[in-house]
Tab-separated table of N, CA and C in Angstrom:
chain	number	residue	atom	x	y	z
A	1	UNK	N	34.475	19.122	-9.277
A	1	UNK	CA	34.029	20.341	-9.924
A	1	UNK	C	33.554	21.322	-8.872
A	2	UNK	N	33.850	22.588	-9.049
A	2	UNK	CA	33.411	23.575	-8.060
A	2	UNK	C	31.894	23.697	-8.058
A	3	UNK	N	31.358	24.018	-6.902
A	3	UNK	CA	29.915	24.180	-6.754
A	3	UNK	C	29.508	25.535	-7.311
A	4	UNK	N	28.415	25.547	-8.076
A	4	UNK	CA	27.880	26.806	-8.581
A	4	UNK	C	26.553	27.052	-7.912
A	5	UNK	N	26.365	28.231	-7.365
A	5	UNK	CA	25.078	28.589	-6.777
A	5	UNK	C	24.402	29.564	-7.709
A	6	UNK	N	23.222	29.200	-8.150
A	6	UNK	CA	22.448	30.039	-9.051
A	6	UNK	C	21.889	31.221	-8.268
A	7	UNK	N	21.825	32.391	-8.874
A	7	UNK	CA	21.253	33.534	-8.177
A	7	UNK	C	19.820	33.252	-7.743
A	8	UNK	N	19.384	33.912	-6.674
A	8	UNK	CA	18.013	33.723	-6.180
A	8	UNK	C	17.036	33.961	-7.311
A	9	UNK	N	15.988	33.180	-7.323
A	9	UNK	CA	14.959	33.369	-8.321
A	9	UNK	C	14.722	32.159	-9.176
A	10	UNK	N	15.752	31.381	-9.492
A	10	UNK	CA	15.415	30.199	-10.259
A	10	UNK	C	16.529	29.566	-11.025
A	11	UNK	N	16.158	28.577	-11.785
A	11	UNK	CA	17.044	27.771	-12.590
A	11	UNK	C	16.191	26.814	-13.384
A	12	UNK	N	16.762	25.661	-13.724
A	12	UNK	CA	16.023	24.665	-14.503
A	12	UNK	C	16.231	23.299	-13.886
A	13	UNK	N	15.260	22.439	-14.118
A	13	UNK	CA	15.373	21.040	-13.726
A	13	UNK	C	14.993	20.200	-14.934
A	14	UNK	N	15.646	19.057	-15.071
A	14	UNK	CA	15.359	18.124	-16.142
A	14	UNK	C	14.947	16.810	-15.502
A	15	UNK	N	13.763	16.299	-15.843
A	15	UNK	CA	13.280	15.019	-15.337
A	15	UNK	C	13.241	14.045	-16.496
A	16	UNK	N	13.965	12.935	-16.354
A	16	UNK	CA	13.998	11.896	-17.370
A	16	UNK	C	13.519	10.599	-16.741
A	17	UNK	N	12.712	9.809	-17.453
A	17	UNK	CA	12.259	8.535	-16.886
A	17	UNK	C	13.448	7.651	-16.540
A	18	UNK	N	13.344	6.894	-15.461
A	18	UNK	CA	14.396	5.951	-15.078
A	18	UNK	C	14.478	4.841	-16.104
A	19	UNK	N	15.657	4.285	-16.295
A	19	UNK	CA	15.870	3.165	-17.192
A	19	UNK	C	15.087	1.951	-16.701
A	20	UNK	N	14.755	1.055	-17.589
A	20	UNK	CA	14.045	-0.148	-17.201
A	20	UNK	C	12.629	-0.167	-17.735
A	21	UNK	N	12.157	0.988	-18.210
A	21	UNK	CA	10.836	1.053	-18.820
A	21	UNK	C	9.713	0.613	-17.918
A	22	UNK	N	8.540	1.055	-18.217
A	22	UNK	CA	7.356	0.614	-17.510
A	22	UNK	C	7.315	1.014	-16.053
A	23	UNK	N	7.968	2.104	-15.665
A	23	UNK	CA	7.884	2.565	-14.286
A	23	UNK	C	6.420	2.796	-13.948
A	24	UNK	N	6.050	2.531	-12.713
A	24	UNK	CA	4.651	2.689	-12.328
A	24	UNK	C	4.525	3.686	-11.212
A	25	UNK	N	3.270	4.025	-10.902
A	25	UNK	CA	2.981	4.952	-9.814
A	25	UNK	C	3.650	4.502	-8.531
A	26	UNK	N	2.965	4.528	-7.435
A	26	UNK	CA	3.545	4.151	-6.153
A	26	UNK	C	3.601	2.639	-6.011
A	27	UNK	N	4.357	1.976	-6.866
A	27	UNK	CA	4.413	0.520	-6.790
A	27	UNK	C	5.045	0.094	-5.481
A	28	UNK	N	4.577	-0.993	-4.948
A	28	UNK	CA	5.079	-1.483	-3.662
A	28	UNK	C	6.553	-1.823	-3.776
A	29	UNK	N	7.312	-1.467	-2.752
A	29	UNK	CA	8.734	-1.760	-2.737
A	29	UNK	C	9.066	-2.742	-1.637
A	30	UNK	N	8.085	-3.323	-1.041
A	30	UNK	CA	8.320	-4.267	0.037
A	30	UNK	C	7.078	-4.371	0.884
A	31	UNK	N	7.069	-5.325	1.794
A	31	UNK	CA	5.891	-5.551	2.617
A	31	UNK	C	5.557	-4.388	3.524
A	32	UNK	N	6.546	-3.549	3.860
A	32	UNK	CA	6.275	-2.446	4.770
A	32	UNK	C	5.867	-1.176	4.044
A	33	UNK	N	5.761	-1.205	2.721
A	33	UNK	CA	5.384	-0.033	1.934
A	33	UNK	C	3.866	0.021	1.845
A	34	UNK	N	3.218	1.028	2.469
A	34	UNK	CA	1.765	1.075	2.503
A	34	UNK	C	1.129	1.609	1.233
A	35	UNK	N	1.913	1.907	0.223
A	35	UNK	CA	1.383	2.596	-0.926
A	35	UNK	C	0.653	1.681	-1.889
A	36	UNK	N	-0.480	2.175	-2.419
A	36	UNK	CA	-1.162	1.412	-3.454
A	36	UNK	C	-0.383	1.573	-4.746
A	37	UNK	N	-0.951	1.921	-5.785
A	37	UNK	CA	-0.222	2.315	-6.967
A	37	UNK	C	-0.337	1.325	-8.093
A	38	UNK	N	-0.799	1.840	-9.182
A	38	UNK	CA	-0.964	0.986	-10.339
A	38	UNK	C	-0.672	1.733	-11.615
A	39	UNK	N	-0.588	3.040	-11.582
A	39	UNK	CA	-0.574	3.810	-12.816
A	39	UNK	C	0.801	4.004	-13.407
A	40	UNK	N	0.879	4.062	-14.727
A	40	UNK	CA	2.160	4.241	-15.385
A	40	UNK	C	2.610	5.695	-15.395
A	41	UNK	N	3.902	5.874	-15.505
A	41	UNK	CA	4.463	7.191	-15.748
A	41	UNK	C	4.191	7.501	-17.209
A	42	UNK	N	3.763	8.716	-17.498
A	42	UNK	CA	3.455	9.089	-18.879
A	42	UNK	C	4.653	8.815	-19.771
A	43	UNK	N	4.420	8.284	-20.921
A	43	UNK	CA	5.490	8.016	-21.854
A	43	UNK	C	6.006	6.593	-21.767
A	44	UNK	N	5.637	5.849	-20.738
A	44	UNK	CA	5.969	4.441	-20.686
A	44	UNK	C	7.403	4.109	-20.367
A	45	UNK	N	8.099	4.925	-19.632
A	45	UNK	CA	9.424	4.527	-19.171
A	45	UNK	C	10.541	5.192	-19.934
A	46	UNK	N	11.630	4.452	-20.121
A	46	UNK	CA	12.882	5.018	-20.596
A	46	UNK	C	12.785	5.651	-21.983
A	47	UNK	N	11.863	5.209	-22.807
A	47	UNK	CA	11.763	5.755	-24.151
A	47	UNK	C	11.121	7.137	-24.169
A	48	UNK	N	10.500	7.538	-23.066
A	48	UNK	CA	9.812	8.828	-23.029
A	48	UNK	C	10.812	9.971	-23.064
A	49	UNK	N	10.377	11.102	-23.580
A	49	UNK	CA	11.224	12.282	-23.647
A	49	UNK	C	11.429	12.864	-22.261
A	50	UNK	N	12.512	13.591	-22.116
A	50	UNK	CA	12.779	14.282	-20.866
A	50	UNK	C	11.896	15.519	-20.771
A	51	UNK	N	11.680	15.963	-19.548
A	51	UNK	CA	10.861	17.144	-19.299
A	51	UNK	C	11.738	18.203	-18.652
A	52	UNK	N	11.773	19.388	-19.234
A	52	UNK	CA	12.553	20.494	-18.678
A	52	UNK	C	11.571	21.476	-18.059
A	53	UNK	N	11.822	21.859	-16.805
A	53	UNK	CA	10.935	22.801	-16.126
A	53	UNK	C	11.741	23.934	-15.512
A	54	UNK	N	11.082	25.031	-15.293
A	54	UNK	CA	11.693	26.159	-14.589
A	54	UNK	C	11.440	25.964	-13.101
A	55	UNK	N	12.483	26.134	-12.299
A	55	UNK	CA	12.341	26.024	-10.852
A	55	UNK	C	12.534	27.397	-10.237
A	56	UNK	N	12.008	27.563	-9.038
A	56	UNK	CA	12.182	28.807	-8.298
A	56	UNK	C	12.998	28.521	-7.055
A	57	UNK	N	13.959	29.366	-6.779
A	57	UNK	CA	14.688	29.247	-5.529
A	57	UNK	C	14.144	30.309	-4.584
A	58	UNK	N	13.601	29.842	-3.451
A	58	UNK	CA	13.052	30.742	-2.428
A	58	UNK	C	13.820	30.470	-1.148
A	59	UNK	N	14.780	31.329	-0.856
A	59	UNK	CA	15.660	31.079	0.273
A	59	UNK	C	16.468	29.834	-0.024
A	60	UNK	N	16.451	28.865	0.880
A	60	UNK	CA	17.159	27.607	0.667
A	60	UNK	C	16.292	26.558	-0.014
A	61	UNK	N	15.051	26.882	-0.310
A	61	UNK	CA	14.113	25.906	-0.883
A	61	UNK	C	14.077	26.002	-2.406
A	62	UNK	N	13.959	24.847	-3.051
A	62	UNK	CA	13.716	24.780	-4.492
A	62	UNK	C	12.230	24.461	-4.652
A	63	UNK	N	11.513	25.325	-5.326
A	63	UNK	CA	10.063	25.191	-5.492
A	63	UNK	C	9.766	24.861	-6.951
A	64	UNK	N	8.902	23.846	-7.144
A	64	UNK	CA	8.571	23.394	-8.495
A	64	UNK	C	7.061	23.458	-8.721
A	65	UNK	N	6.647	23.716	-9.972
A	65	UNK	CA	5.217	23.703	-10.296
A	65	UNK	C	4.752	22.264	-10.502
A	66	UNK	N	3.681	21.880	-9.834
A	66	UNK	CA	3.174	20.516	-9.904
A	66	UNK	C	1.677	20.558	-10.193
A	67	UNK	N	1.220	19.688	-11.068
A	67	UNK	CA	-0.205	19.522	-11.337
A	67	UNK	C	-0.679	18.331	-10.514
A	68	UNK	N	-1.562	18.566	-9.554
A	68	UNK	CA	-2.102	17.512	-8.698
A	68	UNK	C	-3.463	17.106	-9.234
A	69	UNK	N	-3.841	15.849	-9.046
A	69	UNK	CA	-5.175	15.437	-9.494
A	69	UNK	C	-5.888	14.643	-8.409
A	70	UNK	N	-7.193	14.875	-8.344
A	70	UNK	CA	-8.051	14.215	-7.371
A	70	UNK	C	-9.448	14.101	-7.942
A	71	UNK	N	-10.393	13.630	-7.141
A	71	UNK	CA	-11.770	13.453	-7.608
A	71	UNK	C	-12.416	14.722	-8.159
A	72	UNK	N	-12.003	15.882	-7.667
A	72	UNK	CA	-12.578	17.146	-8.157
A	72	UNK	C	-11.820	17.722	-9.339
A	73	UNK	N	-10.844	16.995	-9.864
A	73	UNK	CA	-10.105	17.480	-11.030
A	73	UNK	C	-8.673	17.826	-10.708
A	74	UNK	N	-8.078	18.609	-11.607
A	74	UNK	CA	-6.666	18.975	-11.500
A	74	UNK	C	-6.499	20.314	-10.809
A	75	UNK	N	-5.348	20.472	-10.178
A	75	UNK	CA	-5.038	21.680	-9.424
A	75	UNK	C	-3.553	21.996	-9.598
A	76	UNK	N	-3.250	23.215	-10.049
A	76	UNK	CA	-1.863	23.650	-10.148
A	76	UNK	C	-1.394	24.087	-8.764
A	77	UNK	N	-0.216	23.640	-8.374
A	77	UNK	CA	0.299	23.961	-7.045
A	77	UNK	C	1.816	24.114	-7.105
A	78	UNK	N	2.362	24.728	-6.089
A	78	UNK	CA	3.814	24.840	-5.919
A	78	UNK	C	4.196	23.958	-4.738
A	79	UNK	N	5.211	23.104	-4.941
A	79	UNK	CA	5.708	22.248	-3.869
A	79	UNK	C	7.222	22.421	-3.748
A	80	UNK	N	7.726	22.245	-2.542
A	80	UNK	CA	9.167	22.276	-2.311
A	80	UNK	C	9.730	20.932	-2.763
A	81	UNK	N	10.738	20.959	-3.600
A	81	UNK	CA	11.420	19.752	-4.063
A	81	UNK	C	12.314	19.292	-2.919
A	82	UNK	N	11.957	18.145	-2.306
A	82	UNK	CA	12.652	17.693	-1.091
A	82	UNK	C	13.243	16.303	-1.309
A	83	UNK	N	14.554	16.237	-1.495
A	83	UNK	CA	15.214	14.963	-1.763
A	83	UNK	C	15.263	14.068	-0.537
A	84	UNK	N	14.933	14.577	0.637
A	84	UNK	CA	14.964	13.775	1.843
A	84	UNK	C	13.600	13.310	2.315
A	85	UNK	N	12.540	13.757	1.659
A	85	UNK	CA	11.182	13.378	2.072
A	85	UNK	C	10.783	12.084	1.371
A	86	UNK	N	10.467	11.060	2.141
A	86	UNK	CA	10.034	9.791	1.562
A	86	UNK	C	8.694	9.963	0.866
A	87	UNK	N	7.769	10.638	1.539
A	87	UNK	CA	6.438	10.867	0.990
A	87	UNK	C	6.275	12.320	0.568
A	88	UNK	N	5.461	12.524	-0.430
A	88	UNK	CA	4.982	13.847	-0.779
A	88	UNK	C	4.036	14.267	0.336
A	89	UNK	N	4.014	15.556	0.680
A	89	UNK	CA	3.077	16.055	1.682
A	89	UNK	C	2.251	17.191	1.078
A	90	UNK	N	1.032	17.331	1.578
A	90	UNK	CA	0.150	18.426	1.181
A	90	UNK	C	-0.580	18.932	2.412
A	91	UNK	N	-0.949	20.210	2.387
A	91	UNK	CA	-1.740	20.728	3.498
A	91	UNK	C	-3.207	20.326	3.313
A	92	UNK	N	-3.964	20.406	4.396
A	92	UNK	CA	-5.365	19.963	4.402
A	92	UNK	C	-6.222	20.758	3.415
A	93	UNK	N	-5.954	22.045	3.270
A	93	UNK	CA	-6.750	22.868	2.357
A	93	UNK	C	-6.596	22.389	0.913
A	94	UNK	N	-5.399	22.011	0.528
A	94	UNK	CA	-5.170	21.511	-0.831
A	94	UNK	C	-5.890	20.186	-1.039
A	95	UNK	N	-5.834	19.311	-0.040
A	95	UNK	CA	-6.561	18.040	-0.146
A	95	UNK	C	-8.060	18.276	-0.307
A	96	UNK	N	-8.607	19.230	0.453
A	96	UNK	CA	-10.044	19.542	0.315
A	96	UNK	C	-10.355	20.026	-1.093
A	97	UNK	N	-9.503	20.885	-1.654
A	97	UNK	CA	-9.722	21.393	-3.008
A	97	UNK	C	-9.687	20.265	-4.038
A	98	UNK	N	-8.899	19.220	-3.766
A	98	UNK	CA	-8.827	18.058	-4.653
A	98	UNK	C	-9.985	17.087	-4.431
A	99	UNK	N	-10.713	17.252	-3.312
A	99	UNK	CA	-11.797	16.337	-2.978
A	99	UNK	C	-11.309	15.059	-2.325
A	100	UNK	N	-10.192	15.134	-1.609
A	100	UNK	CA	-9.593	13.958	-0.977
A	100	UNK	C	-9.664	14.111	0.538
A	101	UNK	N	-10.161	13.081	1.205
A	101	UNK	CA	-10.227	13.080	2.672
A	101	UNK	C	-9.068	12.259	3.230
A	102	UNK	N	-8.367	12.807	4.217
A	102	UNK	CA	-7.290	12.032	4.832
A	102	UNK	C	-7.836	10.864	5.643
A	103	UNK	N	-7.007	9.867	5.828
A	103	UNK	CA	-7.367	8.726	6.660
A	103	UNK	C	-7.572	9.207	8.091
A	104	UNK	N	-8.573	8.678	8.803
A	104	UNK	CA	-8.754	9.070	10.201
A	104	UNK	C	-7.687	8.457	11.113
A	105	UNK	N	-6.931	7.521	10.589
A	105	UNK	CA	-5.872	6.874	11.370
A	105	UNK	C	-4.539	7.523	11.033
A	106	UNK	N	-3.825	7.982	12.045
A	106	UNK	CA	-2.515	8.595	11.846
A	106	UNK	C	-1.435	7.526	11.885
A	107	UNK	N	-0.367	7.764	11.148
A	107	UNK	CA	0.777	6.857	11.102
A	107	UNK	C	2.022	7.594	11.561
A	108	UNK	N	2.952	6.870	12.147
A	108	UNK	CA	4.239	7.451	12.517
A	108	UNK	C	5.103	7.572	11.273
A	109	UNK	N	5.696	8.736	11.090
A	109	UNK	CA	6.639	8.932	9.997
A	109	UNK	C	7.886	9.600	10.553
A	110	UNK	N	9.025	9.248	9.985
A	110	UNK	CA	10.289	9.862	10.387
A	110	UNK	C	10.543	11.071	9.510
A	111	UNK	N	10.919	12.172	10.137
A	111	UNK	CA	11.223	13.400	9.415
A	111	UNK	C	12.597	13.889	9.854
A	112	UNK	N	13.087	14.917	9.190
A	112	UNK	CA	14.370	15.503	9.580
A	112	UNK	C	14.295	16.039	11.010
A	113	UNK	N	13.099	16.402	11.450
A	113	UNK	CA	12.912	16.926	12.803
A	113	UNK	C	12.556	15.859	13.831
A	114	UNK	N	12.545	14.587	13.418
A	114	UNK	CA	12.195	13.507	14.334
A	114	UNK	C	10.926	12.796	13.903
A	115	UNK	N	10.471	11.880	14.734
A	115	UNK	CA	9.275	11.085	14.432
A	115	UNK	C	8.022	11.898	14.738
A	116	UNK	N	7.068	11.870	13.786
A	116	UNK	CA	5.786	12.569	13.969
A	116	UNK	C	4.648	11.644	13.560
A	117	UNK	N	3.458	11.903	14.111
A	117	UNK	CA	2.240	11.181	13.698
A	117	UNK	C	1.542	12.046	12.661
A	118	UNK	N	1.155	11.420	11.573
A	118	UNK	CA	0.583	12.175	10.464
A	118	UNK	C	-0.470	11.315	9.775
A	119	UNK	N	-1.583	11.930	9.413
A	119	UNK	CA	-2.587	11.243	8.599
A	119	UNK	C	-2.073	11.129	7.176
A	120	UNK	N	-2.491	10.071	6.493
A	120	UNK	CA	-2.133	9.879	5.090
A	120	UNK	C	-3.382	9.961	4.239
A	121	UNK	N	-3.187	10.272	2.976
A	121	UNK	CA	-4.268	10.310	2.004
A	121	UNK	C	-3.699	9.819	0.685
A	122	UNK	N	-4.569	9.475	-0.238
A	122	UNK	CA	-4.128	9.060	-1.568
A	122	UNK	C	-4.796	9.965	-2.587
A	123	UNK	N	-3.973	10.704	-3.342
A	123	UNK	CA	-4.501	11.514	-4.438
A	123	UNK	C	-4.381	10.686	-5.719
A	124	UNK	N	-5.075	11.102	-6.762
A	124	UNK	CA	-5.059	10.335	-8.010
A	124	UNK	C	-3.697	10.350	-8.677
A	125	UNK	N	-2.984	11.479	-8.582
A	125	UNK	CA	-1.670	11.544	-9.201
A	125	UNK	C	-1.078	12.931	-9.128
A	126	UNK	N	0.137	13.041	-9.664
A	126	UNK	CA	0.850	14.314	-9.719
A	126	UNK	C	1.685	14.337	-10.990
A	127	UNK	N	1.887	15.539	-11.532
A	127	UNK	CA	2.668	15.671	-12.759
A	127	UNK	C	3.469	16.962	-12.736
A	128	UNK	N	4.632	16.867	-13.325
A	128	UNK	CA	5.431	18.046	-13.649
A	128	UNK	C	5.598	17.970	-15.159
A	129	UNK	N	4.827	18.777	-15.869
A	129	UNK	CA	4.800	18.651	-17.322
A	129	UNK	C	4.322	17.259	-17.683
A	130	UNK	N	5.041	16.578	-18.582
A	130	UNK	CA	4.674	15.220	-18.998
A	130	UNK	C	5.229	14.151	-18.056
A	131	UNK	N	6.021	14.548	-17.066
A	131	UNK	CA	6.532	13.588	-16.074
A	131	UNK	C	5.416	13.371	-15.062
A	132	UNK	N	4.799	12.197	-15.113
A	132	UNK	CA	3.563	11.990	-14.363
A	132	UNK	C	3.599	10.665	-13.623
A	133	UNK	N	3.095	10.683	-12.400
A	133	UNK	CA	2.848	9.466	-11.632
A	133	UNK	C	1.344	9.436	-11.379
A	134	UNK	N	0.692	8.382	-11.857
A	134	UNK	CA	-0.758	8.267	-11.750
A	134	UNK	C	-1.116	6.950	-11.089
A	135	UNK	N	-2.397	6.775	-10.829
A	135	UNK	CA	-2.857	5.522	-10.260
A	135	UNK	C	-2.781	5.483	-8.754
A	136	UNK	N	-2.610	6.629	-8.141
A	136	UNK	CA	-2.560	6.719	-6.691
A	136	UNK	C	-1.200	7.146	-6.195
A	137	UNK	N	-1.151	8.269	-5.518
A	137	UNK	CA	0.082	8.771	-4.912
A	137	UNK	C	-0.224	9.073	-3.452
A	138	UNK	N	0.450	8.384	-2.552
A	138	UNK	CA	0.230	8.578	-1.123
A	138	UNK	C	0.881	9.880	-0.685
A	139	UNK	N	0.138	10.673	0.077
A	139	UNK	CA	0.659	11.935	0.608
A	139	UNK	C	0.416	11.988	2.109
A	140	UNK	N	1.334	12.613	2.808
A	140	UNK	CA	1.145	12.880	4.221
A	140	UNK	C	0.481	14.234	4.379
A	141	UNK	N	-0.403	14.361	5.358
A	141	UNK	CA	-1.066	15.636	5.616
A	141	UNK	C	-0.169	16.413	6.565
A	142	UNK	N	0.257	17.582	6.115
A	142	UNK	CA	1.219	18.345	6.906
A	142	UNK	C	0.999	19.835	6.719
A	143	UNK	N	0.591	20.479	7.779
A	143	UNK	CA	0.423	21.932	7.736
A	143	UNK	C	1.796	22.593	7.893
A	144	UNK	N	2.115	23.471	6.987
A	144	UNK	CA	3.366	24.216	7.093
A	144	UNK	C	4.598	23.477	6.621
A	145	UNK	N	4.455	22.277	6.086
A	145	UNK	CA	5.641	21.542	5.605
A	145	UNK	C	6.287	22.241	4.410
A	146	UNK	N	5.478	22.819	3.567
A	146	UNK	CA	6.015	23.425	2.356
A	146	UNK	C	6.830	24.668	2.621
A	147	UNK	N	6.294	25.583	3.411
A	147	UNK	CA	6.978	26.858	3.596
A	147	UNK	C	7.204	27.530	2.258
A	148	UNK	N	7.889	28.602	2.216
A	148	UNK	CA	8.269	29.304	0.987
A	148	UNK	C	7.089	29.491	0.027
A	149	UNK	N	5.864	29.622	0.577
A	149	UNK	CA	4.689	29.820	-0.265
A	149	UNK	C	4.211	28.565	-0.973
A	150	UNK	N	4.716	27.403	-0.579
A	150	UNK	CA	4.333	26.136	-1.196
A	150	UNK	C	3.302	25.428	-0.324
A	151	UNK	N	2.519	24.521	-0.942
A	151	UNK	CA	1.462	23.814	-0.209
A	151	UNK	C	1.927	22.468	0.333
A	152	UNK	N	3.192	22.120	0.119
A	152	UNK	CA	3.717	20.857	0.624
A	152	UNK	C	5.085	20.558	0.067
A	153	UNK	N	5.476	19.281	0.195
A	153	UNK	CA	6.774	18.800	-0.260
A	153	UNK	C	6.586	17.789	-1.380
A	154	UNK	N	7.419	17.832	-2.390
A	154	UNK	CA	7.437	16.805	-3.422
A	154	UNK	C	8.486	15.783	-2.993
A	155	UNK	N	8.026	14.596	-2.608
A	155	UNK	CA	8.904	13.594	-2.027
A	155	UNK	C	9.364	12.522	-2.997
A	156	UNK	N	10.111	11.578	-2.439
A	156	UNK	CA	10.706	10.505	-3.232
A	156	UNK	C	9.681	9.565	-3.850
A	157	UNK	N	8.465	9.486	-3.294
A	157	UNK	CA	7.483	8.606	-3.925
A	157	UNK	C	7.042	9.143	-5.287
A	158	UNK	N	7.365	10.385	-5.593
A	158	UNK	CA	7.205	10.909	-6.957
A	158	UNK	C	8.550	10.864	-7.688
A	159	UNK	N	9.581	11.461	-7.113
A	159	UNK	CA	10.840	11.671	-7.836
A	159	UNK	C	11.625	10.397	-8.099
A	160	UNK	N	11.376	9.308	-7.337
A	160	UNK	CA	12.155	8.076	-7.555
A	160	UNK	C	11.915	7.466	-8.933
A	161	UNK	N	10.888	7.894	-9.621
A	161	UNK	CA	10.581	7.370	-10.945
A	161	UNK	C	11.386	8.053	-12.048
A	162	UNK	N	12.180	9.045	-11.688
A	162	UNK	CA	12.870	9.858	-12.680
A	162	UNK	C	14.329	10.083	-12.294
A	163	UNK	N	15.150	10.348	-13.286
A	163	UNK	CA	16.481	10.864	-13.045
A	163	UNK	C	16.320	12.369	-13.123
A	164	UNK	N	16.686	13.057	-12.045
A	164	UNK	CA	16.486	14.503	-11.962
A	164	UNK	C	17.832	15.198	-12.063
A	165	UNK	N	17.925	16.162	-12.967
A	165	UNK	CA	19.133	16.961	-13.133
A	165	UNK	C	18.767	18.402	-12.873
A	166	UNK	N	19.478	19.039	-11.933
A	166	UNK	CA	19.249	20.455	-11.645
A	166	UNK	C	20.361	21.271	-12.281
A	167	UNK	N	19.997	22.403	-12.871
A	167	UNK	CA	20.970	23.274	-13.511
A	167	UNK	C	20.852	24.647	-12.906
């Protein structure tokens, strides 16, 4: 099928829970996965309704509205939807607003630009509408990762729980 490029400004995304039911937050995927995670995706898995959201296209970036949660409550934010980012990233100012302190120990992470050392933090959760990952979501602290007016990247540790369709 020919590729269609939507005009600058936006489009839609559809997030549907992955089959198998009972998807959880950042559940461990192996011994090398440092993520905690215990919380369910809202709706309890495959039986949950799909969530349709409006996306913004800013240059080459797709920006999505995300509700972040931390000890100080919920915060509406814009994140770049990044299919290549293993972890979600947030800037330090956003973490402070959530009441979350990054780990004083930095970890090596691989990025499209090469290996970097980055502090990690755990926020309570993130949601796009009713598509929610709770019970702890690991984020990398990254200044300027978001670009396009966003405070970070929405990575695979959130999106892997859903089948995502972009229109």
